[in-house]
mmCIF file of C-alpha atoms and ligand atoms in Angstrom:
data_model
loop_
_atom_site.group_PDB
_atom_site.id
_atom_site.type_symbol
_atom_site.label_atom_id
_atom_site.label_comp_id
_atom_site.label_asym_id
_atom_site.label_seq_id
_atom_site.Cartn_x
_atom_site.Cartn_y
_atom_site.Cartn_z
ATOM 1 C CA UNK A 1 -170.317 -186.018 45.828
ATOM 2 C CA UNK A 2 -168.222 -189.192 45.691
ATOM 3 C CA UNK A 3 -167.684 -190.658 42.247
ATOM 4 C CA UNK A 4 -165.768 -193.920 41.784
ATOM 5 C CA UNK A 5 -163.876 -193.335 45.010
ATOM 6 C CA UNK A 6 -162.959 -189.674 44.348
ATOM 7 C CA UNK A 7 -164.542 -187.142 46.706
ATOM 8 C CA UNK A 8 -165.437 -184.070 44.655
ATOM 9 C CA UNK A 9 -166.116 -181.993 47.805
ATOM 10 C CA UNK A 10 -162.347 -181.812 48.309
ATOM 11 C CA UNK A 11 -161.250 -182.392 44.704
ATOM 12 C CA UNK A 12 -159.477 -179.066 44.131
ATOM 13 C CA UNK A 13 -157.416 -179.482 47.309
ATOM 14 C CA UNK A 14 -156.166 -182.909 46.243
ATOM 15 C CA UNK A 15 -155.839 -182.641 42.467
ATOM 16 C CA UNK A 16 -153.239 -182.090 41.318
ATOM 17 C CA UNK A 17 -150.931 -183.261 44.130
ATOM 18 C CA UNK A 18 -147.806 -181.264 45.035
ATOM 19 C CA UNK A 19 -145.875 -182.729 42.097
ATOM 20 C CA UNK A 20 -148.623 -181.856 39.652
ATOM 21 C CA UNK A 21 -150.259 -185.274 39.294
ATOM 22 C CA UNK A 22 -153.917 -185.965 38.633
ATOM 23 C CA UNK A 23 -153.801 -189.650 39.574
ATOM 24 C CA UNK A 24 -151.105 -191.073 37.301
ATOM 25 C CA UNK A 25 -151.187 -188.166 34.815
ATOM 26 C CA UNK A 26 -149.366 -184.822 34.791
ATOM 27 C CA UNK A 27 -146.001 -184.130 36.419
ATOM 28 C CA UNK A 28 -143.021 -182.340 34.891
ATOM 29 C CA UNK A 29 -140.739 -184.325 32.547
ATOM 30 C CA UNK A 30 -138.214 -181.635 31.661
ATOM 31 C CA UNK A 31 -134.548 -180.658 31.956
ATOM 32 C CA UNK A 32 -133.154 -179.613 35.343
ATOM 33 C CA UNK A 33 -132.903 -175.998 34.166
ATOM 34 C CA UNK A 34 -136.548 -175.899 33.184
ATOM 35 C CA UNK A 35 -137.481 -177.687 36.410
ATOM 36 C CA UNK A 36 -135.932 -174.800 38.285
ATOM 37 C CA UNK A 37 -137.887 -172.320 36.170
ATOM 38 C CA UNK A 38 -141.155 -174.227 36.730
ATOM 39 C CA UNK A 39 -140.519 -174.385 40.466
ATOM 40 C CA UNK A 40 -140.105 -170.610 40.558
ATOM 41 C CA UNK A 41 -143.442 -170.190 38.742
ATOM 42 C CA UNK A 42 -145.172 -172.748 41.001
ATOM 43 C CA UNK A 43 -143.946 -171.104 44.204
ATOM 44 C CA UNK A 44 -144.885 -167.648 42.954
ATOM 45 C CA UNK A 45 -148.317 -168.849 41.863
ATOM 46 C CA UNK A 46 -149.133 -170.448 45.234
ATOM 47 C CA UNK A 47 -148.134 -167.260 47.061
ATOM 48 C CA UNK A 48 -149.493 -164.638 44.693
ATOM 49 C CA UNK A 49 -152.810 -166.283 43.854
ATOM 50 C CA UNK A 50 -153.815 -166.094 47.517
ATOM 51 C CA UNK A 51 -152.994 -162.391 47.849
ATOM 52 C CA UNK A 52 -155.956 -160.019 48.056
ATOM 53 C CA UNK A 53 -154.229 -157.532 45.783
ATOM 54 C CA UNK A 54 -153.732 -160.071 42.970
ATOM 55 C CA UNK A 55 -157.275 -161.430 43.277
ATOM 56 C CA UNK A 56 -158.816 -157.953 43.291
ATOM 57 C CA UNK A 57 -156.737 -156.814 40.317
ATOM 58 C CA UNK A 58 -157.669 -159.905 38.269
ATOM 59 C CA UNK A 59 -161.356 -159.393 39.153
ATOM 60 C CA UNK A 60 -161.226 -155.764 38.095
ATOM 61 C CA UNK A 61 -159.506 -156.629 34.796
ATOM 62 C CA UNK A 62 -162.093 -159.296 34.031
ATOM 63 C CA UNK A 63 -164.902 -156.844 34.581
ATOM 64 C CA UNK A 64 -163.489 -153.627 33.116
ATOM 65 C CA UNK A 65 -161.251 -154.905 30.308
ATOM 66 C CA UNK A 66 -162.543 -158.320 29.285
ATOM 67 C CA UNK A 67 -166.243 -157.575 29.708
ATOM 68 C CA UNK A 68 -166.996 -160.372 32.172
ATOM 69 C CA UNK A 69 -169.272 -161.901 33.203
ATOM 70 C CA UNK A 70 -170.179 -163.152 29.739
ATOM 71 C CA UNK A 71 -173.893 -164.007 29.503
ATOM 72 C CA UNK A 72 -175.765 -167.274 29.027
ATOM 73 C CA UNK A 73 -178.140 -167.257 26.052
ATOM 74 C CA UNK A 74 -181.203 -169.505 25.803
ATOM 75 C CA UNK A 75 -181.044 -171.036 22.292
ATOM 76 C CA UNK A 76 -184.800 -171.115 21.807
ATOM 77 C CA UNK A 77 -185.096 -171.486 18.060
ATOM 78 C CA UNK A 78 -182.417 -174.184 17.916
ATOM 79 C CA UNK A 79 -184.141 -176.035 20.802
ATOM 80 C CA UNK A 80 -187.556 -175.829 19.127
ATOM 81 C CA UNK A 81 -186.120 -177.193 15.882
ATOM 82 C CA UNK A 82 -184.939 -180.313 17.740
ATOM 83 C CA UNK A 83 -187.804 -181.117 20.164
ATOM 84 C CA UNK A 84 -188.400 -180.557 23.879
ATOM 85 C CA UNK A 85 -184.863 -180.342 25.281
ATOM 86 C CA UNK A 86 -183.746 -176.758 26.004
ATOM 87 C CA UNK A 87 -180.264 -175.698 24.869
ATOM 88 C CA UNK A 88 -178.268 -172.819 26.349
ATOM 89 C CA UNK A 89 -174.863 -171.330 25.541
ATOM 90 C CA UNK A 90 -172.246 -169.768 27.821
ATOM 91 C CA UNK A 91 -171.001 -166.945 25.629
ATOM 92 C CA UNK A 92 -167.190 -166.950 25.752
ATOM 93 C CA UNK A 93 -167.385 -165.612 22.186
ATOM 94 C CA UNK A 94 -168.277 -162.304 23.864
ATOM 95 C CA UNK A 95 -165.113 -162.265 25.989
ATOM 96 C CA UNK A 96 -162.648 -159.592 24.700
ATOM 97 C CA UNK A 97 -160.713 -160.861 21.622
ATOM 98 C CA UNK A 98 -163.552 -163.299 20.946
ATOM 99 C CA UNK A 99 -162.627 -166.452 22.847
ATOM 100 C CA UNK A 100 -161.911 -167.946 26.262
ATOM 101 C CA UNK A 101 -158.115 -167.838 25.784
ATOM 102 C CA UNK A 102 -157.776 -164.327 27.167
ATOM 103 C CA UNK A 103 -158.960 -165.638 30.587
ATOM 104 C CA UNK A 104 -155.701 -167.496 31.172
ATOM 105 C CA UNK A 105 -153.467 -165.132 29.196
ATOM 106 C CA UNK A 106 -154.435 -162.205 31.448
ATOM 107 C CA UNK A 107 -153.812 -164.395 34.506
ATOM 108 C CA UNK A 108 -150.412 -165.537 33.242
ATOM 109 C CA UNK A 109 -149.325 -162.011 32.292
ATOM 110 C CA UNK A 110 -150.486 -160.601 35.626
ATOM 111 C CA UNK A 111 -148.450 -163.315 37.368
ATOM 112 C CA UNK A 112 -145.414 -162.350 35.234
ATOM 113 C CA UNK A 113 -145.846 -158.752 36.340
ATOM 114 C CA UNK A 114 -146.057 -159.726 40.024
ATOM 115 C CA UNK A 115 -142.928 -161.872 39.605
ATOM 116 C CA UNK A 116 -141.082 -158.830 38.242
ATOM 117 C CA UNK A 117 -140.564 -160.352 34.774
ATOM 118 C CA UNK A 118 -140.088 -158.069 31.789
ATOM 119 C CA UNK A 119 -141.148 -160.424 29.049
ATOM 120 C CA UNK A 120 -143.570 -163.216 28.231
ATOM 121 C CA UNK A 121 -142.934 -165.773 25.517
ATOM 122 C CA UNK A 122 -144.989 -168.477 23.829
ATOM 123 C CA UNK A 123 -145.440 -170.419 20.651
ATOM 124 C CA UNK A 124 -148.515 -170.279 18.452
ATOM 125 C CA UNK A 125 -149.889 -172.456 15.658
ATOM 126 C CA UNK A 126 -153.006 -170.885 14.186
ATOM 127 C CA UNK A 127 -152.185 -167.664 16.005
ATOM 128 C CA UNK A 128 -155.097 -167.566 18.459
ATOM 129 C CA UNK A 129 -152.935 -168.030 21.547
ATOM 130 C CA UNK A 130 -150.390 -165.563 20.174
ATOM 131 C CA UNK A 131 -153.033 -162.881 19.706
ATOM 132 C CA UNK A 132 -154.502 -163.375 23.200
ATOM 133 C CA UNK A 133 -151.042 -163.239 24.771
ATOM 134 C CA UNK A 134 -149.999 -160.195 22.702
ATOM 135 C CA UNK A 135 -153.177 -158.490 23.960
ATOM 136 C CA UNK A 136 -152.250 -159.253 27.579
ATOM 137 C CA UNK A 137 -148.655 -158.067 27.014
ATOM 138 C CA UNK A 138 -149.864 -154.750 25.581
ATOM 139 C CA UNK A 139 -152.239 -154.267 28.522
ATOM 140 C CA UNK A 140 -149.503 -154.834 31.122
ATOM 141 C CA UNK A 141 -146.638 -153.205 29.197
ATOM 142 C CA UNK A 142 -144.616 -156.435 28.934
ATOM 143 C CA UNK A 143 -142.387 -157.432 26.029
ATOM 144 C CA UNK A 144 -143.787 -160.375 24.102
ATOM 145 C CA UNK A 145 -141.998 -162.879 21.826
ATOM 146 C CA UNK A 146 -144.242 -165.232 19.877
ATOM 147 C CA UNK A 147 -142.557 -168.148 18.099
ATOM 148 C CA UNK A 148 -144.317 -169.239 14.945
ATOM 149 C CA UNK A 149 -143.405 -171.598 12.096
ATOM 150 C CA UNK A 150 -142.715 -169.909 8.744
ATOM 151 C CA UNK A 151 -145.451 -171.989 7.091
ATOM 152 C CA UNK A 152 -148.002 -170.920 9.709
ATOM 153 C CA UNK A 153 -146.931 -167.276 9.363
ATOM 154 C CA UNK A 154 -147.885 -167.423 5.677
ATOM 155 C CA UNK A 155 -151.196 -169.186 6.366
ATOM 156 C CA UNK A 156 -152.328 -167.002 9.265
ATOM 157 C CA UNK A 157 -151.674 -163.507 7.931
ATOM 158 C CA UNK A 158 -154.524 -161.741 9.815
ATOM 159 C CA UNK A 159 -153.379 -163.088 13.202
ATOM 160 C CA UNK A 160 -149.747 -162.211 12.435
ATOM 161 C CA UNK A 161 -150.897 -158.665 11.623
ATOM 162 C CA UNK A 162 -152.886 -158.512 14.885
ATOM 163 C CA UNK A 163 -149.887 -159.594 16.954
ATOM 164 C CA UNK A 164 -147.651 -157.013 15.275
ATOM 165 C CA UNK A 165 -150.182 -154.220 15.704
ATOM 166 C CA UNK A 166 -150.376 -155.142 19.402
ATOM 167 C CA UNK A 167 -146.605 -154.708 19.608
ATOM 168 C CA UNK A 168 -145.523 -158.361 19.875
ATOM 169 C CA UNK A 169 -142.328 -159.650 18.287
ATOM 170 C CA UNK A 170 -143.254 -162.542 15.956
ATOM 171 C CA UNK A 171 -140.196 -164.820 15.702
ATOM 172 C CA UNK A 172 -140.155 -166.828 12.471
ATOM 173 C CA UNK A 173 -139.065 -170.468 12.935
ATOM 174 C CA UNK A 174 -137.534 -172.024 9.821
ATOM 175 C CA UNK A 175 -136.463 -175.468 11.097
ATOM 176 C CA UNK A 176 -138.065 -178.753 9.978
ATOM 177 C CA UNK A 177 -141.653 -178.567 8.759
ATOM 178 C CA UNK A 178 -141.821 -174.938 9.977
ATOM 179 C CA UNK A 179 -145.087 -175.410 11.892
ATOM 180 C CA UNK A 180 -146.253 -175.738 15.506
ATOM 181 C CA UNK A 181 -143.910 -178.502 16.673
ATOM 182 C CA UNK A 182 -140.787 -176.583 15.603
ATOM 183 C CA UNK A 183 -142.229 -173.409 17.121
ATOM 184 C CA UNK A 184 -142.647 -175.214 20.481
ATOM 185 C CA UNK A 185 -139.029 -176.432 20.355
ATOM 186 C CA UNK A 186 -137.670 -172.986 19.453
ATOM 187 C CA UNK A 187 -139.725 -171.249 22.154
ATOM 188 C CA UNK A 188 -138.585 -173.746 24.821
ATOM 189 C CA UNK A 189 -134.956 -173.354 23.740
ATOM 190 C CA UNK A 190 -135.236 -169.563 24.006
ATOM 191 C CA UNK A 191 -136.938 -169.884 27.387
ATOM 192 C CA UNK A 192 -134.143 -172.090 28.774
ATOM 193 C CA UNK A 193 -131.729 -169.222 28.065
ATOM 194 C CA UNK A 194 -133.910 -166.387 29.264
ATOM 195 C CA UNK A 195 -135.988 -167.769 32.120
ATOM 196 C CA UNK A 196 -134.593 -165.324 34.665
ATOM 197 C CA UNK A 197 -136.202 -162.404 32.835
ATOM 198 C CA UNK A 198 -139.333 -163.922 31.384
ATOM 199 C CA UNK A 199 -142.016 -166.544 31.755
ATOM 200 C CA UNK A 200 -143.274 -169.007 29.194
ATOM 201 C CA UNK A 201 -147.046 -168.801 28.865
ATOM 202 C CA UNK A 202 -148.539 -172.122 27.809
ATOM 203 C CA UNK A 203 -151.759 -171.805 25.817
ATOM 204 C CA UNK A 204 -153.822 -174.613 27.330
ATOM 205 C CA UNK A 205 -153.992 -177.077 30.254
ATOM 206 C CA UNK A 206 -150.843 -178.723 28.873
ATOM 207 C CA UNK A 207 -147.122 -178.917 29.489
ATOM 208 C CA UNK A 208 -145.294 -179.432 32.779
ATOM 209 C CA UNK A 209 -146.713 -178.635 36.229
ATOM 210 C CA UNK A 210 -147.896 -176.007 37.227
ATOM 211 C CA UNK A 211 -149.489 -175.106 33.857
ATOM 212 C CA UNK A 212 -152.310 -177.689 33.699
ATOM 213 C CA UNK A 213 -153.420 -176.574 37.176
ATOM 214 C CA UNK A 214 -152.788 -172.861 36.725
ATOM 215 C CA UNK A 215 -154.523 -172.552 33.357
ATOM 216 C CA UNK A 216 -157.518 -174.508 34.716
ATOM 217 C CA UNK A 217 -157.676 -172.196 37.742
ATOM 218 C CA UNK A 218 -157.597 -169.093 35.528
ATOM 219 C CA UNK A 219 -160.396 -170.619 33.404
ATOM 220 C CA UNK A 220 -162.442 -171.630 36.465
ATOM 221 C CA UNK A 221 -164.232 -168.276 36.223
ATOM 222 C CA UNK A 222 -166.147 -169.658 33.206
ATOM 223 C CA UNK A 223 -167.609 -172.609 35.137
ATOM 224 C CA UNK A 224 -168.234 -170.599 38.274
ATOM 225 C CA UNK A 225 -170.128 -167.876 36.415
ATOM 226 C CA UNK A 226 -172.011 -170.388 34.257
ATOM 227 C CA UNK A 227 -173.281 -172.414 37.226
ATOM 228 C CA UNK A 228 -174.574 -169.363 39.118
ATOM 229 C CA UNK A 229 -176.103 -167.786 35.995
ATOM 230 C CA UNK A 230 -177.836 -170.989 34.928
ATOM 231 C CA UNK A 231 -179.360 -171.536 38.368
ATOM 232 C CA UNK A 232 -180.514 -167.916 38.487
ATOM 233 C CA UNK A 233 -182.035 -168.168 35.016
ATOM 234 C CA UNK A 234 -183.847 -171.508 35.323
ATOM 235 C CA UNK A 235 -183.988 -172.293 39.049
ATOM 236 C CA UNK A 236 -182.059 -175.539 38.562
ATOM 237 C CA UNK A 237 -178.847 -177.090 37.275
ATOM 238 C CA UNK A 238 -178.486 -178.162 33.645
ATOM 239 C CA UNK A 239 -178.930 -181.910 33.038
ATOM 240 C CA UNK A 240 -175.897 -182.020 30.765
ATOM 241 C CA UNK A 241 -173.048 -179.753 29.685
ATOM 242 C CA UNK A 242 -170.718 -179.914 26.660
ATOM 243 C CA UNK A 243 -167.402 -178.331 25.687
ATOM 244 C CA UNK A 244 -164.885 -178.990 22.917
ATOM 245 C CA UNK A 245 -161.490 -180.424 23.893
ATOM 246 C CA UNK A 246 -158.278 -179.545 22.076
ATOM 247 C CA UNK A 247 -155.626 -179.138 24.766
ATOM 248 C CA UNK A 248 -158.627 -178.807 27.030
ATOM 249 C CA UNK A 249 -158.534 -175.354 28.658
ATOM 250 C CA UNK A 250 -162.046 -174.108 27.930
ATOM 251 C CA UNK A 251 -163.451 -177.506 28.920
ATOM 252 C CA UNK A 252 -161.367 -177.732 32.121
ATOM 253 C CA UNK A 253 -162.517 -174.313 33.363
ATOM 254 C CA UNK A 254 -166.150 -174.866 32.408
ATOM 255 C CA UNK A 255 -166.328 -178.400 33.853
ATOM 256 C CA UNK A 256 -164.663 -177.307 37.110
ATOM 257 C CA UNK A 257 -167.858 -175.433 38.033
ATOM 258 C CA UNK A 258 -169.973 -178.617 37.758
ATOM 259 C CA UNK A 259 -167.775 -181.576 38.793
ATOM 260 C CA UNK A 260 -169.395 -181.796 42.233
ATOM 261 C CA UNK A 261 -172.959 -181.643 40.847
ATOM 262 C CA UNK A 262 -175.345 -184.293 39.509
ATOM 263 C CA UNK A 263 -174.696 -183.069 35.939
ATOM 264 C CA UNK A 264 -173.675 -185.218 32.952
ATOM 265 C CA UNK A 265 -170.439 -183.790 31.547
ATOM 266 C CA UNK A 266 -169.323 -184.304 27.950
ATOM 267 C CA UNK A 267 -165.967 -183.374 26.439
ATOM 268 C CA UNK A 268 -166.050 -183.348 22.637
ATOM 269 C CA UNK A 269 -162.995 -184.309 20.593
ATOM 270 C CA UNK A 270 -162.514 -183.704 16.847
ATOM 271 C CA UNK A 271 -162.957 -186.787 14.643
ATOM 272 C CA UNK A 272 -161.875 -184.799 11.563
ATOM 273 C CA UNK A 273 -162.127 -186.916 8.401
ATOM 274 C CA UNK A 274 -162.464 -190.253 10.219
ATOM 275 C CA UNK A 275 -160.989 -192.896 12.509
ATOM 276 C CA UNK A 276 -157.658 -193.470 10.740
ATOM 277 C CA UNK A 277 -154.542 -192.183 12.543
ATOM 278 C CA UNK A 278 -153.665 -188.849 10.945
ATOM 279 C CA UNK A 279 -157.283 -188.052 10.046
ATOM 280 C CA UNK A 280 -158.437 -186.898 13.491
ATOM 281 C CA UNK A 281 -157.222 -185.496 16.819
ATOM 282 C CA UNK A 282 -159.387 -187.565 19.199
ATOM 283 C CA UNK A 283 -156.532 -188.382 21.566
ATOM 284 C CA UNK A 284 -158.586 -189.583 24.545
ATOM 285 C CA UNK A 285 -160.654 -191.919 22.395
ATOM 286 C CA UNK A 286 -157.868 -193.465 20.305
ATOM 287 C CA UNK A 287 -154.684 -192.629 22.224
ATOM 288 C CA UNK A 288 -152.517 -194.509 24.695
ATOM 289 C CA UNK A 289 -150.606 -193.530 27.820
ATOM 290 C CA UNK A 290 -147.326 -191.729 27.308
ATOM 291 C CA UNK A 291 -145.134 -188.705 27.909
ATOM 292 C CA UNK A 292 -144.592 -185.759 25.578
ATOM 293 C CA UNK A 293 -144.055 -181.989 25.753
ATOM 294 C CA UNK A 294 -143.118 -182.315 29.437
ATOM 295 C CA UNK A 295 -146.190 -184.140 30.810
ATOM 296 C CA UNK A 296 -147.767 -187.559 31.158
ATOM 297 C CA UNK A 297 -151.196 -188.078 29.585
ATOM 298 C CA UNK A 298 -153.094 -190.052 26.940
ATOM 299 C CA UNK A 299 -151.778 -189.290 23.470
ATOM 300 C CA UNK A 300 -151.740 -190.233 19.804
ATOM 301 C CA UNK A 301 -148.378 -191.706 18.806
ATOM 302 C CA UNK A 302 -146.844 -192.806 15.528
ATOM 303 C CA UNK A 303 -145.025 -196.142 15.098
ATOM 304 C CA UNK A 304 -141.888 -194.658 16.719
ATOM 305 C CA UNK A 305 -143.741 -193.457 19.784
ATOM 306 C CA UNK A 306 -143.440 -189.824 18.663
ATOM 307 C CA UNK A 307 -146.463 -187.452 18.640
ATOM 308 C CA UNK A 308 -148.581 -188.549 15.652
ATOM 309 C CA UNK A 309 -149.723 -186.213 12.888
ATOM 310 C CA UNK A 310 -153.241 -185.020 13.642
ATOM 311 C CA UNK A 311 -155.967 -183.276 11.700
ATOM 312 C CA UNK A 312 -159.198 -181.361 12.330
ATOM 313 C CA UNK A 313 -161.097 -178.718 10.386
ATOM 314 C CA UNK A 314 -160.738 -176.714 13.636
ATOM 315 C CA UNK A 315 -157.095 -175.657 13.879
ATOM 316 C CA UNK A 316 -157.494 -174.973 17.624
ATOM 317 C CA UNK A 317 -158.302 -178.645 18.268
ATOM 318 C CA UNK A 318 -155.562 -180.418 16.324
ATOM 319 C CA UNK A 319 -153.210 -181.400 19.137
ATOM 320 C CA UNK A 320 -152.078 -185.036 19.625
ATOM 321 C CA UNK A 321 -152.917 -185.157 23.347
ATOM 322 C CA UNK A 322 -155.107 -183.489 25.964
ATOM 323 C CA UNK A 323 -154.293 -182.120 29.386
ATOM 324 C CA UNK A 324 -153.543 -184.628 32.188
ATOM 325 C CA UNK A 325 -156.679 -183.715 34.144
ATOM 326 C CA UNK A 326 -158.815 -184.784 31.177
ATOM 327 C CA UNK A 327 -156.981 -188.125 31.023
ATOM 328 C CA UNK A 328 -157.734 -188.543 34.744
ATOM 329 C CA UNK A 329 -161.424 -187.608 34.470
ATOM 330 C CA UNK A 330 -161.680 -189.857 31.410
ATOM 331 C CA UNK A 331 -160.358 -192.936 33.236
ATOM 332 C CA UNK A 332 -162.488 -192.110 36.272
ATOM 333 C CA UNK A 333 -165.587 -191.854 34.079
ATOM 334 C CA UNK A 334 -166.685 -188.551 35.649
ATOM 335 C CA UNK A 335 -166.478 -186.873 32.241
ATOM 336 C CA UNK A 336 -167.554 -188.701 29.092
ATOM 337 C CA UNK A 337 -165.546 -187.941 25.984
ATOM 338 C CA UNK A 338 -167.219 -188.294 22.614
ATOM 339 C CA UNK A 339 -166.356 -187.234 19.079
ATOM 340 C CA UNK A 340 -167.790 -185.031 16.339
ATOM 341 C CA UNK A 341 -166.430 -185.069 12.776
ATOM 342 C CA UNK A 342 -165.771 -182.142 10.409
ATOM 343 C CA UNK A 343 -169.124 -182.460 8.617
ATOM 344 C CA UNK A 344 -171.142 -182.476 11.846
ATOM 345 C CA UNK A 345 -169.201 -179.471 13.137
ATOM 346 C CA UNK A 346 -169.798 -177.472 9.941
ATOM 347 C CA UNK A 347 -173.469 -178.379 10.059
ATOM 348 C CA UNK A 348 -173.701 -177.074 13.641
ATOM 349 C CA UNK A 349 -171.764 -173.928 12.592
ATOM 350 C CA UNK A 350 -174.524 -173.064 10.087
ATOM 351 C CA UNK A 351 -177.402 -174.145 12.374
ATOM 352 C CA UNK A 352 -176.317 -171.828 15.203
ATOM 353 C CA UNK A 353 -175.684 -168.989 12.741
ATOM 354 C CA UNK A 354 -179.072 -169.336 11.011
ATOM 355 C CA UNK A 355 -181.273 -170.123 13.992
ATOM 356 C CA UNK A 356 -179.676 -167.956 16.656
ATOM 357 C CA UNK A 357 -177.657 -165.200 14.965
ATOM 358 C CA UNK A 358 -174.436 -166.460 16.558
ATOM 359 C CA UNK A 359 -171.522 -167.441 14.291
ATOM 360 C CA UNK A 360 -169.496 -169.882 16.441
ATOM 361 C CA UNK A 361 -165.816 -170.775 16.102
ATOM 362 C CA UNK A 362 -165.445 -174.144 14.326
ATOM 363 C CA UNK A 363 -163.864 -175.440 17.556
ATOM 364 C CA UNK A 364 -166.959 -174.465 19.550
ATOM 365 C CA UNK A 365 -169.187 -175.884 16.775
ATOM 366 C CA UNK A 366 -168.011 -179.340 17.907
ATOM 367 C CA UNK A 367 -169.605 -178.747 21.335
ATOM 368 C CA UNK A 368 -172.774 -177.472 19.641
ATOM 369 C CA UNK A 369 -172.919 -180.525 17.352
ATOM 370 C CA UNK A 370 -172.665 -182.912 20.283
ATOM 371 C CA UNK A 371 -175.395 -181.028 22.164
ATOM 372 C CA UNK A 372 -177.635 -181.369 19.088
ATOM 373 C CA UNK A 373 -177.074 -185.148 19.046
ATOM 374 C CA UNK A 374 -177.738 -185.369 22.799
ATOM 375 C CA UNK A 375 -180.915 -183.300 22.530
ATOM 376 C CA UNK A 376 -182.284 -185.801 20.026
ATOM 377 C CA UNK A 377 -181.533 -188.696 22.432
ATOM 378 C CA UNK A 378 -182.901 -187.039 25.592
ATOM 379 C CA UNK A 379 -186.650 -186.606 25.864
ATOM 380 C CA UNK A 380 -186.699 -183.588 28.156
ATOM 381 C CA UNK A 381 -184.248 -181.534 30.156
ATOM 382 C CA UNK A 382 -181.560 -178.961 29.438
ATOM 383 C CA UNK A 383 -178.068 -178.795 27.974
ATOM 384 C CA UNK A 384 -175.570 -175.985 28.552
ATOM 385 C CA UNK A 385 -172.896 -175.579 25.855
ATOM 386 C CA UNK A 386 -169.629 -173.736 26.404
ATOM 387 C CA UNK A 387 -169.364 -171.544 23.307
ATOM 388 C CA UNK A 388 -165.597 -171.093 23.538
ATOM 389 C CA UNK A 389 -165.220 -168.507 20.762
ATOM 390 C CA UNK A 390 -166.673 -166.618 17.822
ATOM 391 C CA UNK A 391 -166.367 -167.718 14.218
ATOM 392 C CA UNK A 392 -165.248 -164.550 12.427
ATOM 393 C CA UNK A 393 -161.785 -166.093 12.024
ATOM 394 C CA UNK A 394 -163.316 -169.112 10.236
ATOM 395 C CA UNK A 395 -165.728 -167.483 7.791
ATOM 396 C CA UNK A 396 -163.430 -167.274 4.743
ATOM 397 C CA UNK A 397 -162.299 -170.885 5.201
ATOM 398 C CA UNK A 398 -165.853 -172.202 5.569
ATOM 399 C CA UNK A 399 -167.125 -170.385 2.493
ATOM 400 C CA UNK A 400 -164.154 -171.489 0.388
ATOM 401 C CA UNK A 401 -164.353 -175.163 1.410
ATOM 402 C CA UNK A 402 -168.027 -175.750 2.152
ATOM 403 C CA UNK A 403 -169.908 -172.895 0.419
ATOM 404 C CA UNK A 404 -173.047 -171.339 1.855
ATOM 405 C CA UNK A 405 -175.450 -173.980 3.154
HETATM 406 C C1 LIG B 501 -157.861 -172.512 21.070
HETATM 407 C C2 LIG B 501 -159.322 -172.713 21.049
HETATM 408 C C3 LIG B 501 -159.918 -173.923 21.501
HETATM 409 C C4 LIG B 501 -159.114 -175.104 21.946
HETATM 410 O O1 LIG B 501 -158.361 -174.929 23.092
HETATM 411 P P1 LIG B 501 -158.709 -175.639 24.481
HETATM 412 O O2 LIG B 501 -157.468 -175.457 25.269
HETATM 413 O O3 LIG B 501 -159.033 -177.072 24.203
HETATM 414 O O4 LIG B 501 -159.880 -174.928 25.040
HETATM 415 C C5 LIG B 501 -161.296 -174.010 21.524
HETATM 416 N N1 LIG B 501 -162.071 -172.995 21.088
HETATM 417 C C6 LIG B 501 -161.557 -171.843 20.638
HETATM 418 C C7 LIG B 501 -162.485 -170.767 20.183
HETATM 419 C C8 LIG B 501 -160.177 -171.660 20.596
HETATM 420 O O5 LIG B 501 -159.660 -170.505 20.130
#
């Protein structure tokens, strides 16, 4: 299928190009030392990911450890409450550890093992990426350093406990505001010193090449499974699909299964409390072109051109940019990006819980909320939602701030 001049039959061969660009977005804007480290990872990835042994081992892990394939569930009661349109959910909440993140963490850790590295390092904000990576490290017997701001360590006690139980070393970062940004800086500084023995595992389709490509490829399993399962279940393709977009990893993997199909694709960004800068994290809708954290994309900037403060009720979505491939698909028009605010997300959180017996992550609730809006606009047809994770982690917060609805 050709869309606005881009041939999606050959899309994955051409995007990104050899320097990691999706059109004008992507690349690697980093120090020479880190460039060397990224080149080592890129070369290893291109060799190893084609080897039978690596592919078979990753397949086996997905089946025997992660519990893949995750099913698709027909959301019958939710659909009936809205009208004729039929809603379905791809159940990444049933992936081991309760979200899609383990898909790329297991891939990254397996790559580290094949490269002969002893350690994997990363930063974490809310702790979700840290827990998934600590899980992968325990599975493969790798050392694991997770950099985390002191403020976040206090806020996210259960995830800190999980990481420690799994054997990870949680490194407290006490510079600046002591949150995610400082944790990223500290983790990158440590990586520059240690890159011969370890690899940095980025938690989404972000950062310098090859991560936006590699993380998407490791998440491709979600879209590939979903397409085949949906066709088997209903005999046809869905009319529309939705996924929430923070950095954009669950969306990138899910969408990659449908880009070459006549399917409407919607990425859903968090509108938080509203349209004012600082009240949301809808970077593709309100952002401008720029470079940060080692890559070129569309981002929210403050008056000095620095990453702007962002907010969303979903801590997994509050990042001031999105991966370069999303910026590319946005400009191309192949994927439509829309927004859902906190209230709409919380409403969807309770609807899915009450009508289907599935408590979704607040992040995933954004994708559900947009599907609900779409279902009301469409007369007939079907919508497949990527349910990126389960909501156990969010229950205390929701009850404290919103009560039982
Ligand atoms: C981290 C997280 C997200 C956001 O990350 P993406 O890279 O945008 O997918 C979405 N949903 C859940 C459940 C998460 O844990």
